[in-house]
Coordinates of C-alpha atoms and ligand atoms in Angstrom, one line a residue:
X1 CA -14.0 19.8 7.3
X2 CA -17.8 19.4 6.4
X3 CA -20.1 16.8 7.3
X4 CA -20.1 13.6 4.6
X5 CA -24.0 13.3 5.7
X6 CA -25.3 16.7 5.6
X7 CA -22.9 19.1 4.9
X8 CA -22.3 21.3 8.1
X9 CA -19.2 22.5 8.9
X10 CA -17.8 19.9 11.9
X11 CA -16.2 21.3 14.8
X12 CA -14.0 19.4 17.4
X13 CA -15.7 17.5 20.4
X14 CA -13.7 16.6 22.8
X15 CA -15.0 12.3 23.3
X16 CA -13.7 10.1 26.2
X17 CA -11.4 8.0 25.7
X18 CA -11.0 9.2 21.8
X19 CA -10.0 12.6 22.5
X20 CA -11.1 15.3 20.4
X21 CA -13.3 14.3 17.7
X22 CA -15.2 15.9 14.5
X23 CA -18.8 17.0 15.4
X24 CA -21.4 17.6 13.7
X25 CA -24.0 19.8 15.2
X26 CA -26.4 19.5 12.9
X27 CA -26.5 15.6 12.7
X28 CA -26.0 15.6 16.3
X29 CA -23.5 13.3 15.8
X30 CA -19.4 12.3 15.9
X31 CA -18.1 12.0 12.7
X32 CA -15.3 9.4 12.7
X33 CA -12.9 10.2 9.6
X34 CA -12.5 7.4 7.1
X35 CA -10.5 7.0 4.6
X36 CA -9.7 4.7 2.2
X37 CA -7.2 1.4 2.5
X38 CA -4.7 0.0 -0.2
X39 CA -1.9 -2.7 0.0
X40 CA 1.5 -2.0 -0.5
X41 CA 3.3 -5.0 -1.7
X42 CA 7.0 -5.8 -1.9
X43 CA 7.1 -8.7 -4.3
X44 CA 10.1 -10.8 -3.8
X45 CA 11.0 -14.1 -5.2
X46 CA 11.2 -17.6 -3.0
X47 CA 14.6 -17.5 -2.0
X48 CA 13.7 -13.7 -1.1
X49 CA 16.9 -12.5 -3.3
X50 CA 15.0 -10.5 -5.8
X51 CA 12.3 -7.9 -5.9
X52 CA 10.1 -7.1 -8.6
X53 CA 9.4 -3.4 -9.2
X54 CA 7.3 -1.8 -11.8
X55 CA 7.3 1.2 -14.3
X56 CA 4.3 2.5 -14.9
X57 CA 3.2 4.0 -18.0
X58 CA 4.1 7.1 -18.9
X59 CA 6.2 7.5 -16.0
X60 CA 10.4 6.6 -15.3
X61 CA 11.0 5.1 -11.8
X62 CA 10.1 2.0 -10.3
X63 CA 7.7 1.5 -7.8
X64 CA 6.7 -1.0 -5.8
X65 CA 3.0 -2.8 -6.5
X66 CA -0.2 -1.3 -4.4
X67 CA -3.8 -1.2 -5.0
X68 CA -6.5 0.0 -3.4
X69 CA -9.0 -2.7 -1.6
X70 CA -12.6 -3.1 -3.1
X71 CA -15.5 -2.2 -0.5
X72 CA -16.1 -5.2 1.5
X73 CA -12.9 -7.2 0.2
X74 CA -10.1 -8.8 2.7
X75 CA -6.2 -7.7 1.9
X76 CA -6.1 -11.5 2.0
X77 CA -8.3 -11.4 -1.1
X78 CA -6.4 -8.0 -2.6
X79 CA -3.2 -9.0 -2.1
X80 CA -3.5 -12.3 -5.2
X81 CA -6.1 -9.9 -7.2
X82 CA -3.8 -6.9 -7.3
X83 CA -0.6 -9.2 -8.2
X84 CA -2.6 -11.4 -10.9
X85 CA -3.7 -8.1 -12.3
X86 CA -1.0 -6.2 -12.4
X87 CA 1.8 -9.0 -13.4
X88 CA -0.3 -11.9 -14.0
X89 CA 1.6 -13.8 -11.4
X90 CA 0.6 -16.2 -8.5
X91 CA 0.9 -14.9 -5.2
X92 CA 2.7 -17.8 -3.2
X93 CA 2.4 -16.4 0.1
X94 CA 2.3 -13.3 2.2
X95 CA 3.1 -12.1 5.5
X96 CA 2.1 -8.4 7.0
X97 CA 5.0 -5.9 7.3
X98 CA 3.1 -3.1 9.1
X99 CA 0.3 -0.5 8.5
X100 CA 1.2 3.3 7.6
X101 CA -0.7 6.4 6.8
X102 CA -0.1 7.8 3.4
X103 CA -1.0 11.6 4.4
X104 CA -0.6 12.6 0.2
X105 CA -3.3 10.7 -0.5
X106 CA -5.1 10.5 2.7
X107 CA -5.2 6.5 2.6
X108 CA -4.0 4.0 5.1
X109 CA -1.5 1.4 3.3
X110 CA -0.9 -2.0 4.6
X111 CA 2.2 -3.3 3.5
X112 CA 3.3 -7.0 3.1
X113 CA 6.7 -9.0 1.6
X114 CA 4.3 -11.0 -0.7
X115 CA 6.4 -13.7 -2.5
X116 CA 5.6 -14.7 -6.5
X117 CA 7.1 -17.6 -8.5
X118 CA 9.9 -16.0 -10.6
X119 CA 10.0 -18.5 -13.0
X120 CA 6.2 -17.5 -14.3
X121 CA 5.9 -15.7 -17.3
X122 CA 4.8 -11.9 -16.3
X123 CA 2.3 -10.4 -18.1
X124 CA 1.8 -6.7 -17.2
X125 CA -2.2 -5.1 -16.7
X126 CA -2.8 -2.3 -18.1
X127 CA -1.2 0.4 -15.8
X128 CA 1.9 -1.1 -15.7
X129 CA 4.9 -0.6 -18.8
X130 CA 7.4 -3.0 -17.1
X131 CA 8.1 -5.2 -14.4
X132 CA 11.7 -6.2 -13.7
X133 CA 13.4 -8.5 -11.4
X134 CA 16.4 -6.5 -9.5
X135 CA 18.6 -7.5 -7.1
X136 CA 18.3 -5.8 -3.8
X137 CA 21.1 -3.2 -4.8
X138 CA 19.9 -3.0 -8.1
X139 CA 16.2 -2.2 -6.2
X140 CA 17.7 0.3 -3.9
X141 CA 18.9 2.2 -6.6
X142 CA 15.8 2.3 -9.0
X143 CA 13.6 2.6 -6.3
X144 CA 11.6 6.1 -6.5
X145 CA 13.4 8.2 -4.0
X146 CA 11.8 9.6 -1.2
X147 CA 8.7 7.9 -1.3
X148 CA 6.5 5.7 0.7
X149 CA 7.6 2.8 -1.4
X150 CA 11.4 3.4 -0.8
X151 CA 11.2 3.7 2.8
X152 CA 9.3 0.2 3.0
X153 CA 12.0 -1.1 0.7
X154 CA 14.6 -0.3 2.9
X155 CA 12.9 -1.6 6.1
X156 CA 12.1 -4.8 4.3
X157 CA 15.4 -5.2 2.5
X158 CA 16.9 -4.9 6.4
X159 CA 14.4 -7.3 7.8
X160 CA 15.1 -10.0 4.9
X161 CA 18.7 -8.9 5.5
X162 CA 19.4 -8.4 2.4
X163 CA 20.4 -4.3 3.2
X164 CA 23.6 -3.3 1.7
Ligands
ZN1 ZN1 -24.3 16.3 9.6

């Protein structure tokens, strides 16, 4: 771990109340990590009986939508950018599921059950080949196994009570 300012090889300082945190001796100075944040959306229709999942290009298992926030921009403001981008659809509504660290990518995901109008015409962005939507059986099934996006699926899907 090397200083993001100046280079120098941090070392662990123990801080009160933090605990032990990276140091840099050259800077003088603690050295918070950061990292950056994305939304992870489960899109689900008004009556909260379908999901939409995506296949993106190039690639064969469904996923659910995420994108990464701008500098400076709200999830409040991500969330309808990232939806209208990647389907073209209107974000109704939204309601915050629960943060989780995404250790692969070093990135901190939000995660929300963000609900679209299925009756709009979807119009995929450029990353993405197809979005379908599944029932939540169908969902469970297509979802990529193993991942961050399955284990959110499954919470959600429980939550919504829709878990079979
Ligand atoms: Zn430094």
């Amino acid at each position: 771990m090397y200083c993001r300012d100046c280079g120098e090889k941090l070392s662990l300082r123990f801080l009160e109340n933090e605990g032990l945190v990276p140091y840099c001796p050259k800077c003088e100075q603690f050295k918070f990590p950061f990292f950056p944040v994305a939304v992870l959306m489960l899109v689900v229709n008004r009556g909260e009986n379908k999901i939409l999942l995506a296949r993106h290009a190039g690639e064969d298992v469904f996923k659910l939508f995420a994108g990464y926030l701008k500098k400076g921009e709200s999830a409040e403001k991500a969330i309808p950018r990232e939806l209208k981008e990647e389907t073209g659809l209107n974000a109704v509504k939204w309601r915050y599921f629960g943060s989780r660290y995404h250790s692969a990518k070093d990135l901190l995901l939000l995660q929300f059950v963000v609900t679209a109008d299925e009756e709009s015409e979807i119009v995929c962005g450029e990353e993405i080949e197809t979005a379908r939507w599944c029932t939540p059986e169908e969902a469970q099934t297509l979802i990529l196994k193993d991942s961050t996006a399955e284990t959110f699926l499954l919470s959600a899907l429980e939550t919504l009570g829709k878990k079979k």
